[in-house]
Every structure is written in C-alpha cells, then in structure tokens.
Coordinates of C-alpha atoms and ligand atoms in Angstrom, one line a residue:
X1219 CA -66.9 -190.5 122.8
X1220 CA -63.9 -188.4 122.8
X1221 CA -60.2 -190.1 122.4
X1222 CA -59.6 -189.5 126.1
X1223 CA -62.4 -191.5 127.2
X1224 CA -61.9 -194.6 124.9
X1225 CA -60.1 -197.3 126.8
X1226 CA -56.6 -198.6 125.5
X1227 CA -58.1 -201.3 123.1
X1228 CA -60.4 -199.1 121.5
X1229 CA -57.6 -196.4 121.5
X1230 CA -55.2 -198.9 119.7
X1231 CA -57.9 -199.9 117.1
X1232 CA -58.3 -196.3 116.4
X1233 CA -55.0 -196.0 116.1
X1234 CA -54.3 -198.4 113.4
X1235 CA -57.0 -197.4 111.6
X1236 CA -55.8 -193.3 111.2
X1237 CA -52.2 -194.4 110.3
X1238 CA -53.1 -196.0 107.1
X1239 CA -55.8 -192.4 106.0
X1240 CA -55.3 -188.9 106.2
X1241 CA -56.2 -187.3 109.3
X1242 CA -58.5 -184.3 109.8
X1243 CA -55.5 -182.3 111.5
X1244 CA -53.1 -183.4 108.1
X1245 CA -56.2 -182.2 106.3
X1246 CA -56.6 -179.1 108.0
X1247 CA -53.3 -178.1 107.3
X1248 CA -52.9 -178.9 103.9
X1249 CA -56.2 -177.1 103.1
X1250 CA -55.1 -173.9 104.3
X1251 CA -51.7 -174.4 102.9
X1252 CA -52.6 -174.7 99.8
X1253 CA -55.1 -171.8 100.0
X1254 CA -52.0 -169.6 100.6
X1255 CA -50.8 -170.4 97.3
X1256 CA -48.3 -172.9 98.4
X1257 CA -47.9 -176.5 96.8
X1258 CA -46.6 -179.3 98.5
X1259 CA -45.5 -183.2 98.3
X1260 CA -46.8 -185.0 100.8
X1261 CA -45.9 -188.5 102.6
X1262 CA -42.4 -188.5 101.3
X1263 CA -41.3 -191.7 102.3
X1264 CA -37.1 -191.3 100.9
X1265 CA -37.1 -188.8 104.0
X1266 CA -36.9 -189.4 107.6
X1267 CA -39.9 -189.8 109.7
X1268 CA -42.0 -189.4 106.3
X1269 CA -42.6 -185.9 106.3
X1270 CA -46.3 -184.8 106.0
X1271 CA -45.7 -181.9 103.9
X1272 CA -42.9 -181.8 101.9
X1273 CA -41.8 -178.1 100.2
X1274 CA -38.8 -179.3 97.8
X1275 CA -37.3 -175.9 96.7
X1276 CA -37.7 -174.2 99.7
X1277 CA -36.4 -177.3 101.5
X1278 CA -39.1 -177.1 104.3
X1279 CA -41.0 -179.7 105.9
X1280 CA -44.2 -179.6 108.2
X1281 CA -45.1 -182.1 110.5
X1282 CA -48.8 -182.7 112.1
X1283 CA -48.7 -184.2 115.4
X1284 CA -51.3 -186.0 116.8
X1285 CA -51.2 -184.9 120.2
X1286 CA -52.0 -188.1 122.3
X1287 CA -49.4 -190.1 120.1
X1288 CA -46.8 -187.2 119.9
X1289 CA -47.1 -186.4 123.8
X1290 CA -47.7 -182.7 123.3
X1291 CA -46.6 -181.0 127.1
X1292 CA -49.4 -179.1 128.3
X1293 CA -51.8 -180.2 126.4
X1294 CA -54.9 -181.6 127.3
X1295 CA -54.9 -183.7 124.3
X1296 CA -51.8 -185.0 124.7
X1297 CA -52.7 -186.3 128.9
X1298 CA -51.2 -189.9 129.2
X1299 CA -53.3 -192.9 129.8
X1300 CA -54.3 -193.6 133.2
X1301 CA -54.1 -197.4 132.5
X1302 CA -52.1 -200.0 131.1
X1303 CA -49.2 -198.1 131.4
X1304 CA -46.9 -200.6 130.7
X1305 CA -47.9 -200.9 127.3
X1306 CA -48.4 -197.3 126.8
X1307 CA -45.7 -195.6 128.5
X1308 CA -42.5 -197.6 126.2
X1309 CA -45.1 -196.8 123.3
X1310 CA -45.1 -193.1 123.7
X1311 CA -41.7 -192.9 124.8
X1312 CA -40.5 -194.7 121.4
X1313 CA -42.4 -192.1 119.5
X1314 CA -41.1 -189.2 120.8
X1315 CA -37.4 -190.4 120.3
X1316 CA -37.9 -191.1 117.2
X1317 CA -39.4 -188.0 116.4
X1318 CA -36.6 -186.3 117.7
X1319 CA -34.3 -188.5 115.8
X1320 CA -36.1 -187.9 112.3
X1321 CA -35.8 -183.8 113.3
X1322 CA -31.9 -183.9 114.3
X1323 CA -31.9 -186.1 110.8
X1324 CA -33.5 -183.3 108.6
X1325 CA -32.5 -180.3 109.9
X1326 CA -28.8 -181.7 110.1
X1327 CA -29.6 -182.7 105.8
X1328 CA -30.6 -178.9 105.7
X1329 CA -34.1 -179.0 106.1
X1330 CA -36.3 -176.7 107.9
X1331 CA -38.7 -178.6 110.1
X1332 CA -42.1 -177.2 111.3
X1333 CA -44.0 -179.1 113.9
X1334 CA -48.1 -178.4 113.7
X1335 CA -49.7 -180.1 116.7
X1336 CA -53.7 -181.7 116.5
X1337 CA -54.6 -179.1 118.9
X1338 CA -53.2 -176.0 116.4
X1339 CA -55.5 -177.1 114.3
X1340 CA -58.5 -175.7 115.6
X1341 CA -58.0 -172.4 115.1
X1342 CA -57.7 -172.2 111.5
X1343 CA -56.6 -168.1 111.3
X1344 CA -54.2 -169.0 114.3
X1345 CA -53.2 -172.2 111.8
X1346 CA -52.9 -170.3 108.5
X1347 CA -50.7 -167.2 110.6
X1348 CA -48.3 -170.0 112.0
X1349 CA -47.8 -171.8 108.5
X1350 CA -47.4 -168.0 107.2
X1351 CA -44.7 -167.2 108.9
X1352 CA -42.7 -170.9 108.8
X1353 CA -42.8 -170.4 104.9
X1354 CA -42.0 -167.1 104.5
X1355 CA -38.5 -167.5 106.1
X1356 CA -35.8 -168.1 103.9
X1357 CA -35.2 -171.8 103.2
X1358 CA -32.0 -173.2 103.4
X1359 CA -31.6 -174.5 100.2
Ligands
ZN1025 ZN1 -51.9 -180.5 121.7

C-alpha cells in the first residue's frame, strides 16, 4: 500500500507515528551528508521549525520535506487528498505557513536554508550533487 492509497485515518496514524522517528528521506540525506565529510546537528529544537540538519559554523540548515505533508507543487507525492477535505485542507494549509514562517525566521537570523523534498531523495547522485553545491557556498556567518 503506498501513502496515496491509504485512506485519511490510516494516513493520520502514519503520520503520528513518523513524527516521533527518523524518516527514510531524513536518513537518506544525512547518510550522504555525512559521506561528504560534512558533520551536522540535527533536530535543533532552540531554532525555528527545528531544523533537520543543523551546520553551526557555516550557519546552514537543511530541511527534508515530506512531500504529502509539505505540499510539494508538481509532485506526485505531494497530490492532495481526494477526501475529507475539510480536515485535510486547514491541515496542509497550516503546514505550509508555518514553514514559510520558520524560513523568513532563519534566513532573516542569518541562516541559509536548504529545502530537500521526499521525492529528491531517490536519486541519491542527484541528492549528494544538490547538498554539494548548498554547502559549498559561502555561509553567512
Ligand atoms: Zn515531491
């Protein structure tokens, strides 16, 4: 059963099961991060929106997006519901504002934000290039 096809109540027990463990996609990123040579923090709740990845000196941040939960546009994984869209609709809405909020919030601290989506993590070359070239730029700090 893939996430698309689960109905809304399995969806949501899913769903508060994979908040409280890492995620393959968080997994898949930190793996080839660290490969790279790169160290991180991760879960660093003092910041806003509790960044996945946390790079301290370099004052970068990456982000893994689910893409059903983060509405990735144009992405197949990130189609909305078909039903109960009354509950999901507010739902989906709220976490998109708020991730926008938590960006404005970091880059305006001096932070510089990468957003990884689910789907990016597929492609592990295509993953490791992206996170390549997000770390190599100058930080701000
Ligand atoms: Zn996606």
């Amino acid at each position: 059963v893939t996430f698309k096809d689960m109905t809304a109540g399995e969806r949501s027990l899913l769903m508060s099961r994979i908040r409280k463990i890492d995620t393959k996609p968080e997994l898949a990123v930190r793996r080839v991060v660290f490969a790279m040579g790169y160290r991180y923090r991760i879960h660093d709740s003092t910041l806003a929106g509790t960044p996945d990845l946390l790079f301290r000196k370099a004052r970068k941040i990456i982000f893994v997006h689910g893409c059903f939960w983060h509405c990735h546009r144009g992405c197949s994984l990130g189609k909305q519901p078909k039903s109960r869209l009354d509950y999901w609709l507010p739902k989906l809405r709220r976490n998109v504002e708020r991730d926008r909020r938590n960006e404005r919030l970091l880059r305006k601290s001096g932070w510089k934000v990468l957003i990884v989506w689910e789907c990016e993590t597929k492609d592990l070359a295509a993953l490791a290039r992206k996170a390549r070239r997000f770390l190599r730029e100058p930080g701000s700090g």
